[in-house]
Amino acid sequence: MTAVSFNHVSFRYEEESDWVLEDVNAEIEEGEWVSIIGPNGSGKSTLSRMCNGLLSPVEGEVFIEGKPVRPGEELALLRQKVGMVFQNPDHQFVAPTVKDDIAFGMENAGVPRNEMVERIEKAAMQTGIEKILDAEPHRLSGGQKQRVAIAGTLVLHPTLLILDEATSMLDPQGKREVMNILKDLHRRDRITILHVTHDLREAAIGTRIWLMRFGNIAIDLDSNTMLDQMNQFDTNDIPLPYEFHLLQELRRRHCKEEAGLVKRYIRDGIAL
Amino acid sequence: MRIVFEKTSYTYMENTPLEKRALHEVSTTFPSGEIIAVIGRTGSGKSTLVQHINGLLRPSQGKVTIGERTVDPKTKKKQIQKLRENVGMVFQYPEHQLFEETVEKDIIFGPLNAGTSEQQIKKQVPMLIQRVGLDESLLHQSPFHLSGGQMRRAAIAGVLAMNPQVLILDEPTASLDPKGKQEIIELLKEWHEEKRLTIIIVTHDMEEVADIASRAVVMHDGRIAMEGHAQEIFEQQGRLEALGLDLPPRLKVLSYISVKTGVPFSSWSLSPEKAATEVNASRKGNKDV
C-alpha cells in the first residue's frame, strides 16, 4: 500500500510570497524509510508537516494510506496514525514524569486505563526507556528526551513516524541512540519512516533519499544507488562527509575491495 | 599570545550550599599562534576553562597568564577590561546576542565599546563582512532576517572587528547545517593563516578537531585528562573512548579499513585523497611481492 502520496502539492505562507513548496509529486510505499535532506529553506520540514495536517497545501493534496489529509474531525485519528517528533527535545513535554507524558496522547485518544499500562510498557521496551519512566523529563539527556518523545508516539500505534530534524540538536551519543531505535522500528515493527535531516550519514541508513532544493524534490534515489552516484550530491549545498568523499576517491583509483568495505560501513551506520 | 594556566581552580557559588568545583588545579600552556581544541563531555569544565582566558571568570585559586597579563583571585575588574581588548570571545549561539537594528551596527558595537572611532571601524566593515562570507547588501538589514548560519557569521565578524590576538570560540558550529559548519571552519582557517593569532575552540565535533586543530586538550571532571598534538591524542583511541568521547570520523573509517585489509596508514588525519592514494599504493606494493 502507498503510505504517503503528495499530489501536485504547493505551499506558501502568504499570498504573494515565494512558494516554499512548488508542485511536489511523490509517493512513499509502506515499509520504506525515506530521508529528506537539503539546505535550509528548501522545504524539507514544510513537506513533512503536510503529512499530519500541521500545514495544509495551498494547492494539491496529500493522501495518507489513500485517504486525503483535510482539516476536521478526522485529523485527530490521522495524528495517531502519523507520529511526529520535532527538533527541540525541550519543547515536547507536558507532564511531570516520563510515564505521564507518554500517557498524555492516549488519554486524548480515549485508550482504556489497563491498556495504557500495557502500551507504555511495550513502547518503553522499544525505545529502551524502561528505567526512566518515573524520571522528570527535563532531567534527561537530549537523546533520552527524544526517545521518550518517540515512545509517546508509539503508544498510539502509528504506521508512519516522522522525524523533523529530531537528531540535529543531539550530541553524537544521542544521535546514535535515536538512529538505533529507528533501525529497530523499521526492521522489526515495519514502521514507515520519514526522516528530515542535515546529516548524509544518517540519511544513508534508510532505504531512499530525497534531496530537496528550492521547494522541490530535486533528486530521488534509493540509498544504495545514491552511494554510487554521489557526484549528484557533490555540490555546494551538501558537503560530503569524510567517508563519502573517501568512497569516491577509492573508486577513482579502482580500489574495489576497499570501496565495497566503505560502502557497507556507511550503509550499516557504523560511522554513527 | 601564549596562555599559561598554573594550578587554576574554580568553584561556582563558593561558600554556599550550591557550591560546585568546576576546575581542579589545572596547569597547562597554550602556545602562541596555534589552534587549540578543548574537548570533553558536557559538564567536564571546557567552558569554565576558556572563560578564564578573557577574564570572564577569575580563578578561585591559582592564576592564568595571557601574554603579559596575569589574572589571579585578586585581579581588579579594571585590569580585566584591558585584557579583553586582546582576547575576543564568541559565545555559544552568538546569534542570540545580536540586538541592533542593522547587521552593521551589530558588527561595530564591540569595537566602538572598546574605544575605536566609528569612522575607523566603519571603513573596515566591508572587508570584514566579505571575509566572513556575507553579502554587503545584508549590512543594512535587520540581523533577524538572516539565516542561522548568516547570523552566526555576523556575530563572529563583530568579534573579528576587534582584531584580537587570542580568539576563543565556544561551540562555534553547534546546530548549523553541514554547509554552515564548513563555512565557519574555512573562515577560521583563513583568518588564522593570515593573522597567526591563537585560536581556542571548544567543541565536541571530533571531525572539526581533526580538520582544524594542531593541539588538543581533553577535559574530564574539571581536570585535564589528555593534552598534546591532536594527532597524538587521536592515536590513543582506548583512552578517548574510556573518557566517553567519540573518535573523529576519519579515524574510525581509516582504522576500520586498516583492520579489515591490513593497509597501514601513515596518519589518522589524512585527507580522503591522500588516504585513497595510500590504499592504492599499498595494493600495488602487495602485488609486487
XYZ file of C-alpha atoms in Angstrom:
561
model
C 0.000 0.000 0.000
C 1.067 3.587 -0.532
C 1.748 5.171 2.857
C 2.024 8.786 1.722
C 1.256 10.419 -1.548
C 1.918 14.048 -2.450
C -0.214 15.078 -5.365
C 0.789 18.392 -7.015
C 1.440 19.908 -3.595
C 2.330 23.598 -3.437
C 2.599 25.768 -0.374
C 3.378 29.319 0.638
C 2.759 31.110 3.901
C 1.072 34.150 2.409
C -0.330 35.114 -0.924
C 2.264 36.955 -2.997
C 5.151 35.484 -1.011
C 7.522 32.937 -2.577
C 6.465 29.330 -2.868
C 8.018 27.156 -0.159
C 6.872 24.027 -1.999
C 6.140 24.021 -5.667
C 4.221 21.213 -7.347
C 5.651 18.305 -5.373
C 4.663 14.868 -6.655
C 5.958 11.851 -4.781
C 4.942 8.656 -3.036
C 6.225 6.687 -0.090
C 5.379 2.983 -0.007
C 4.591 1.169 3.224
C 7.758 -0.064 4.926
C 10.054 2.445 3.250
C 12.459 4.653 5.158
C 12.765 7.943 3.307
C 15.336 10.525 4.400
C 14.851 14.091 3.269
C 17.998 16.161 3.063
C 18.616 19.594 1.621
C 19.796 23.068 2.561
C 17.922 25.299 4.979
C 14.830 26.766 3.400
C 14.495 24.078 0.735
C 11.117 22.939 2.072
C 12.104 19.752 3.961
C 10.244 20.455 7.174
C 7.297 22.029 5.392
C 6.797 18.899 3.315
C 6.969 16.629 6.357
C 4.411 18.742 8.200
C 1.891 18.212 5.416
C 1.644 14.552 6.408
C -0.363 15.091 9.579
C -2.154 18.288 8.703
C 0.062 20.621 10.733
C 0.254 22.544 7.479
C -2.163 22.205 4.575
C -1.252 22.572 0.910
C -2.325 25.782 -0.801
C -2.670 23.735 -3.960
C -2.789 19.977 -4.452
C -3.467 17.270 -1.924
C -1.720 14.861 0.461
C -3.000 11.307 0.988
C -2.153 9.033 3.907
C -2.915 5.389 3.170
C -5.151 6.550 0.374
C -7.206 8.998 2.460
C -6.885 12.749 1.866
C -5.484 14.836 4.726
C -8.102 17.508 5.404
C -8.875 19.757 8.345
C -11.694 18.476 10.542
C -12.563 15.744 12.990
C -10.653 13.038 11.221
C -7.393 14.853 11.801
C -7.238 13.567 15.388
C -7.418 9.982 14.152
C -4.873 10.697 11.455
C -2.422 12.035 14.031
C -2.486 8.724 15.849
C -1.502 7.022 12.639
C 1.202 9.576 11.850
C 3.581 10.090 14.770
C 5.776 13.168 14.716
C 8.926 14.068 16.654
C 10.405 17.555 16.444
C 13.819 19.161 16.632
C 13.973 20.637 20.106
C 13.637 17.930 22.751
C 12.757 20.527 25.383
C 9.653 21.751 23.633
C 7.728 18.484 23.655
C 6.932 17.723 27.274
C 3.681 18.425 29.046
C 3.694 16.173 32.135
C 5.845 15.957 35.297
C 7.039 12.389 34.697
C 8.073 10.436 31.626
C 5.260 7.930 32.172
C 2.579 10.634 32.412
C 3.972 12.331 29.396
C 3.741 9.186 27.315
C 0.197 8.598 28.589
C -0.920 12.100 27.592
C -1.620 11.276 23.948
C -3.511 8.105 24.917
C -5.758 9.995 27.311
C -6.747 12.276 24.477
C -7.348 9.271 22.274
C -9.547 7.602 24.906
C -7.448 4.477 25.412
C -8.739 2.447 28.435
C -6.508 2.620 31.510
C -5.410 -1.016 31.702
C -4.478 -0.951 28.056
C -2.460 2.218 28.618
C -0.195 0.400 31.033
C 0.474 -2.360 28.512
C 1.151 0.075 25.705
C 3.547 2.143 27.815
C 5.462 -0.995 28.749
C 5.826 -2.039 25.156
C 6.835 1.424 23.889
C 9.331 1.749 26.730
C 10.908 -1.512 25.660
C 11.014 -0.472 22.002
C 12.835 2.747 22.909
C 14.912 1.443 25.825
C 13.494 3.828 28.410
C 12.132 1.246 30.906
C 14.367 2.566 33.660
C 13.482 6.228 33.344
C 9.677 6.008 33.281
C 9.409 7.763 36.665
C 12.020 10.400 35.902
C 11.261 14.073 35.348
C 11.593 14.766 31.617
C 13.710 17.907 31.985
C 16.416 15.967 33.835
C 17.072 13.612 30.933
C 19.819 13.825 28.326
C 18.900 15.032 24.840
C 18.952 11.512 23.441
C 16.738 10.218 26.245
C 14.268 13.053 25.712
C 13.926 12.221 22.036
C 13.454 8.545 22.856
C 10.660 9.475 25.253
C 9.116 11.603 22.505
C 9.257 8.615 20.149
C 7.681 6.385 22.803
C 4.893 8.969 23.157
C 4.011 8.464 19.512
C 4.457 4.665 19.527
C 1.733 4.115 22.142
C -0.776 5.396 19.592
C 0.302 2.620 17.201
C 1.397 4.786 14.277
C 2.097 3.267 10.883
C 4.183 6.275 9.849
C 6.776 8.001 12.006
C 8.076 11.433 11.006
C 11.241 12.881 12.487
C 11.573 16.560 11.704
C 15.285 17.184 12.351
C 14.835 15.247 15.573
C 18.552 14.457 15.797
C 20.032 17.824 14.892
C 20.351 19.163 18.443
C 21.728 15.928 19.893
C 25.348 15.046 20.664
C 26.879 12.041 18.852
C 25.797 9.641 21.600
C 22.206 10.912 21.480
C 22.129 10.651 17.695
C 23.309 7.066 17.861
C 20.613 6.189 20.395
C 17.844 7.619 18.245
C 19.166 6.113 14.999
C 19.439 2.664 16.552
C 15.815 2.850 17.644
C 14.737 3.899 14.174
C 16.576 0.902 12.726
C 14.728 -1.445 15.094
C 11.340 0.170 14.496
C 11.839 -0.079 10.770
C 13.166 -3.623 10.682
C 11.206 -5.273 13.483
C 7.982 -3.311 13.682
C 7.744 -2.450 9.980
C 7.012 1.198 10.661
C 7.346 3.517 7.681
C 9.821 6.294 8.439
C 10.213 9.812 7.105
C 13.388 11.346 8.485
C 14.222 15.001 7.833
C 17.925 15.532 8.481
C 21.002 17.530 7.549
C 23.234 14.549 8.032
C 24.079 12.433 4.980
C 25.477 9.798 7.347
C 22.032 9.334 8.850
C 20.291 9.571 5.500
C 22.394 6.764 4.016
C 20.973 4.259 6.510
C 17.407 4.479 5.183
C 16.057 2.914 2.007
C 15.581 6.067 -0.033
C 16.809 9.641 -0.194
C 15.142 12.794 -1.372
C 17.312 15.818 -1.904
C 15.179 18.933 -1.764
C 16.128 22.144 -3.446
C 14.039 25.292 -3.949
C 10.766 23.717 -2.833
C 11.036 20.591 -4.875
C 12.447 17.085 -4.746
C 15.480 17.530 -6.970
C 16.881 14.024 -6.536
C 15.035 10.839 -5.584
C 17.270 7.765 -5.275
C 17.344 4.540 -3.320
C 20.146 4.818 -0.773
C 22.306 2.168 -2.383
C 22.247 3.899 -5.747
C 22.875 7.220 -4.064
C 26.268 5.994 -2.886
C 27.121 5.057 -6.481
C 26.031 8.413 -7.860
C 27.419 10.825 -5.354
C 28.594 13.244 -7.978
C 24.973 14.393 -7.963
C 25.370 15.462 -4.336
C 28.805 16.922 -4.525
C 27.542 20.440 -4.798
C 27.925 23.481 -2.690
C 24.903 22.885 -0.548
C 25.595 19.293 0.514
C 29.230 18.879 1.591
C 30.155 15.181 1.588
C 31.153 13.714 4.966
C 34.638 12.199 5.136
C 33.702 8.547 4.407
C 31.590 9.551 1.402
C 34.428 11.557 -0.019
C 36.817 8.685 0.669
C 34.496 6.268 -1.143
C 34.625 8.482 -4.220
C 38.396 8.699 -4.103
C 38.773 4.921 -3.724
C 36.531 4.342 -6.734
C 38.528 6.833 -8.758
C 41.617 4.726 -8.048
C 39.797 1.444 -8.776
C 40.279 0.131 -5.249
C 37.143 -2.002 -5.485
C 37.563 -4.088 -2.384
C 38.136 -1.123 -0.091
C 35.371 0.889 -1.763
C 32.994 -2.013 -1.059
C 34.083 -2.019 2.570
C 33.492 1.697 2.962
C 30.105 1.448 1.285
C 28.991 -1.223 3.718
C 30.437 0.850 6.572
C 28.229 3.785 5.541
C 25.077 1.735 4.865
C 25.272 -0.115 8.179
C 25.700 3.143 10.059
C 28.996 2.073 11.640
C 30.059 5.667 11.084
C 27.497 6.995 13.544
C 49.865 35.266 22.674
C 50.805 32.447 24.976
C 48.374 31.364 27.670
C 49.552 29.655 30.831
C 47.311 28.125 33.493
C 49.051 27.488 36.808
C 47.175 25.378 39.348
C 43.986 27.135 38.368
C 40.899 26.116 40.327
C 37.408 27.475 40.013
C 34.399 26.959 42.236
C 30.920 28.161 41.288
C 28.768 29.629 44.092
C 31.633 29.422 46.573
C 30.641 29.246 50.251
C 27.012 28.437 49.504
C 25.151 25.123 49.728
C 25.211 25.019 45.910
C 28.999 25.221 45.786
C 30.397 23.302 42.811
C 34.030 22.898 41.952
C 34.403 23.073 38.166
C 38.198 23.232 37.778
C 40.731 21.361 39.917
C 44.275 22.766 39.890
C 44.590 22.874 36.127
C 48.087 23.554 34.790
C 48.698 23.777 31.055
C 50.167 26.004 28.353
C 48.562 27.043 25.071
C 51.458 28.017 22.777
C 51.125 31.257 20.845
C 49.759 31.113 17.314
C 48.295 27.603 17.437
C 44.733 26.391 17.020
C 43.842 24.530 20.180
C 40.715 22.405 20.559
C 39.223 21.974 24.016
C 37.261 18.729 24.061
C 35.209 16.964 26.712
C 31.726 15.838 27.623
C 29.043 18.207 28.845
C 29.950 19.407 32.342
C 33.639 18.488 32.060
C 34.783 22.087 32.599
C 35.551 23.115 28.997
C 33.634 26.374 29.039
C 34.781 27.211 32.566
C 38.397 26.771 31.470
C 38.210 29.064 28.450
C 36.183 31.732 30.262
C 39.284 32.352 32.361
C 41.204 33.467 29.285
C 39.208 36.642 28.750
C 38.692 37.271 32.433
C 35.002 36.411 32.352
C 35.861 34.203 35.305
C 38.620 34.837 37.809
C 40.311 31.772 39.292
C 39.282 30.878 42.845
C 42.859 29.678 43.340
C 45.957 29.738 41.155
C 46.452 32.016 38.174
C 46.196 32.404 34.426
C 48.731 34.352 32.378
C 47.662 35.683 28.987
C 50.623 37.214 27.179
C 51.948 39.780 29.667
C 48.875 39.893 31.851
C 48.130 37.742 34.825
C 44.693 37.076 36.298
C 44.502 35.679 39.820
C 41.825 35.758 42.536
C 42.791 39.334 43.421
C 42.888 40.869 39.937
C 40.746 44.013 39.710
C 37.952 44.430 37.186
C 39.663 47.383 35.511
C 42.699 45.301 34.659
C 40.450 42.635 33.210
C 38.894 45.215 30.890
C 42.339 45.740 29.341
C 42.652 42.019 28.762
C 39.506 41.946 26.676
C 40.985 44.286 24.071
C 43.234 41.433 23.027
C 41.043 38.441 23.719
C 37.899 38.010 21.636
C 35.208 35.604 22.728
C 32.453 34.098 20.608
C 29.888 32.536 22.911
C 27.616 29.586 22.201
C 24.742 30.593 19.930
C 26.179 34.112 19.434
C 23.213 34.941 17.217
C 21.162 35.153 20.415
C 23.205 38.210 21.283
C 22.503 40.174 18.145
C 20.262 43.041 19.102
C 20.900 46.084 16.931
C 18.657 47.340 14.133
C 21.122 46.521 11.396
C 23.852 43.971 10.842
C 26.386 46.771 10.504
C 25.511 48.286 13.875
C 25.889 44.887 15.462
C 29.311 44.341 13.954
C 30.674 47.693 15.099
C 29.160 47.552 18.583
C 32.128 45.758 20.154
C 34.932 47.888 18.722
C 33.003 51.098 19.447
C 32.603 49.985 23.011
C 36.316 49.300 23.202
C 37.019 52.888 22.125
C 37.736 52.588 18.385
C 36.460 55.571 16.401
C 33.285 54.983 14.434
C 34.912 56.236 11.234
C 37.847 53.893 11.559
C 35.767 50.823 12.233
C 33.194 51.579 9.551
C 35.980 51.572 6.995
C 36.801 48.002 7.917
C 33.261 46.665 7.847
C 33.069 45.892 4.103
C 36.287 43.871 4.353
C 35.058 42.003 7.428
C 31.688 41.171 6.002
C 33.359 39.809 2.897
C 35.792 37.788 4.984
C 33.008 36.043 6.850
C 31.323 35.320 3.524
C 28.304 37.585 3.782
C 26.989 39.853 1.074
C 27.470 43.581 1.629
C 23.808 44.177 0.874
C 22.989 42.475 4.187
C 24.697 45.206 6.205
C 21.666 47.433 6.340
C 19.168 44.679 7.025
C 17.941 43.645 10.429
C 20.102 40.794 11.778
C 16.877 38.914 12.480
C 16.228 38.486 8.782
C 19.376 36.404 8.336
C 19.523 32.604 8.330
C 21.054 30.821 11.336
C 24.417 30.419 9.619
C 24.465 34.017 8.418
C 23.620 35.332 11.882
C 26.428 33.293 13.363
C 28.910 34.701 10.851
C 27.730 38.254 11.512
C 28.297 37.684 15.224
C 31.790 36.338 14.565
C 32.532 39.353 12.342
C 31.760 41.562 15.332
C 34.474 39.844 17.364
C 36.973 39.775 14.479
C 36.434 43.517 14.083
C 38.403 43.976 17.308
C 41.341 42.184 15.665
C 42.022 40.066 18.765
C 45.338 38.308 19.352
C 43.506 35.479 21.028
C 40.157 34.247 19.711
C 38.014 31.919 21.800
C 35.001 30.193 20.285
C 32.584 28.126 22.360
C 30.979 25.521 20.079
C 31.071 27.803 17.032
C 29.338 25.352 14.695
C 26.737 23.850 17.063
C 23.413 23.091 15.320
C 24.446 24.569 11.960
C 23.865 22.528 8.810
C 26.944 20.901 7.202
C 27.414 23.764 4.772
C 27.183 26.336 7.557
C 29.725 24.360 9.582
C 32.133 24.144 6.708
C 31.906 27.880 6.087
C 32.757 28.746 9.678
C 35.704 26.341 9.758
C 37.095 27.688 6.475
C 36.702 31.234 7.744
C 38.677 30.428 10.897
C 41.405 28.635 8.938
C 41.860 31.612 6.630
C 41.865 34.155 9.433
C 44.444 32.086 11.295
C 46.601 31.665 8.204
C 46.710 35.414 7.760
C 46.900 36.708 11.325
C 48.671 33.824 13.083
C 46.657 34.513 16.204
C 45.967 31.952 18.919
C 42.574 30.300 18.408
C 40.863 28.225 21.051
C 37.823 26.204 20.038
C 35.541 24.423 22.459
C 33.831 21.640 20.564
C 32.515 18.122 20.729
C 32.730 17.646 16.989
C 35.800 15.462 16.591
C 35.854 15.867 12.822
C 36.334 19.551 13.423
C 39.241 18.856 15.742
C 40.874 16.594 13.154
C 40.288 19.192 10.495
C 41.479 22.382 12.138
C 43.311 21.949 15.453
C 47.051 21.455 15.871
C 46.757 20.835 19.619
C 44.002 19.427 21.766
C 43.155 19.420 25.449
C 40.715 16.825 26.763
C 38.830 17.844 29.906
C 37.262 15.383 32.305
C 35.704 16.189 35.673
C 37.335 19.605 35.856
C 40.808 18.231 35.168
C 42.929 17.871 32.074
C 42.796 14.209 31.117
C 44.884 14.411 27.947
C 46.823 17.096 26.081
C 49.215 17.340 23.188
C 49.276 17.335 19.408
C 45.838 16.473 18.048
C 47.363 13.611 16.093
C 48.914 12.066 19.219
C 45.647 12.316 21.074
C 43.761 10.543 18.309
C 46.256 7.704 18.475
C 45.086 6.916 21.997
C 41.716 5.563 20.939
C 41.218 3.467 24.047
C 41.644 6.414 26.383
C 39.347 8.648 24.358
C 36.651 6.003 24.435
C 37.132 5.456 28.166
C 36.515 9.189 28.630
C 33.227 8.819 26.775
C 34.435 10.727 23.726
C 33.825 9.975 20.115
C 36.608 9.291 17.686
C 36.904 11.530 14.631
C 35.012 10.022 11.660
C 38.176 9.830 9.552
C 39.969 7.881 12.248
C 37.026 5.499 12.620
C 36.772 4.649 8.940
C 40.541 4.509 8.325
C 41.137 2.184 11.241
C 38.176 0.066 10.061
C 39.824 -0.335 6.636
C 43.183 -0.945 8.261
C 41.822 -3.743 10.472
C 39.924 -5.413 7.623
C 42.585 -5.200 4.903
C 45.878 -4.602 6.690
C 46.567 -1.322 4.893
C 48.898 0.699 7.136
C 48.025 4.399 7.063
C 50.793 6.898 7.759
C 48.493 9.090 9.861
C 44.920 9.287 11.172
C 44.371 12.767 9.837
C 44.842 12.116 6.121
C 42.602 13.853 3.602
C 40.304 11.480 1.645
C 42.516 11.886 -1.426
C 45.707 11.003 0.440
C 44.095 8.089 2.267
C 42.845 6.619 -1.039
C 46.291 7.106 -2.565
C 47.858 5.183 0.315
C 45.339 2.363 -0.122
C 46.167 2.228 -3.815
C 49.927 2.266 -3.199
C 49.666 -0.482 -0.620
C 47.708 -2.702 -3.057
C 50.337 -2.195 -5.747
C 53.046 -2.989 -3.212
C 51.306 -6.260 -2.342
C 51.067 -7.280 -5.980
C 54.822 -6.884 -6.493
C 55.582 -9.327 -3.698
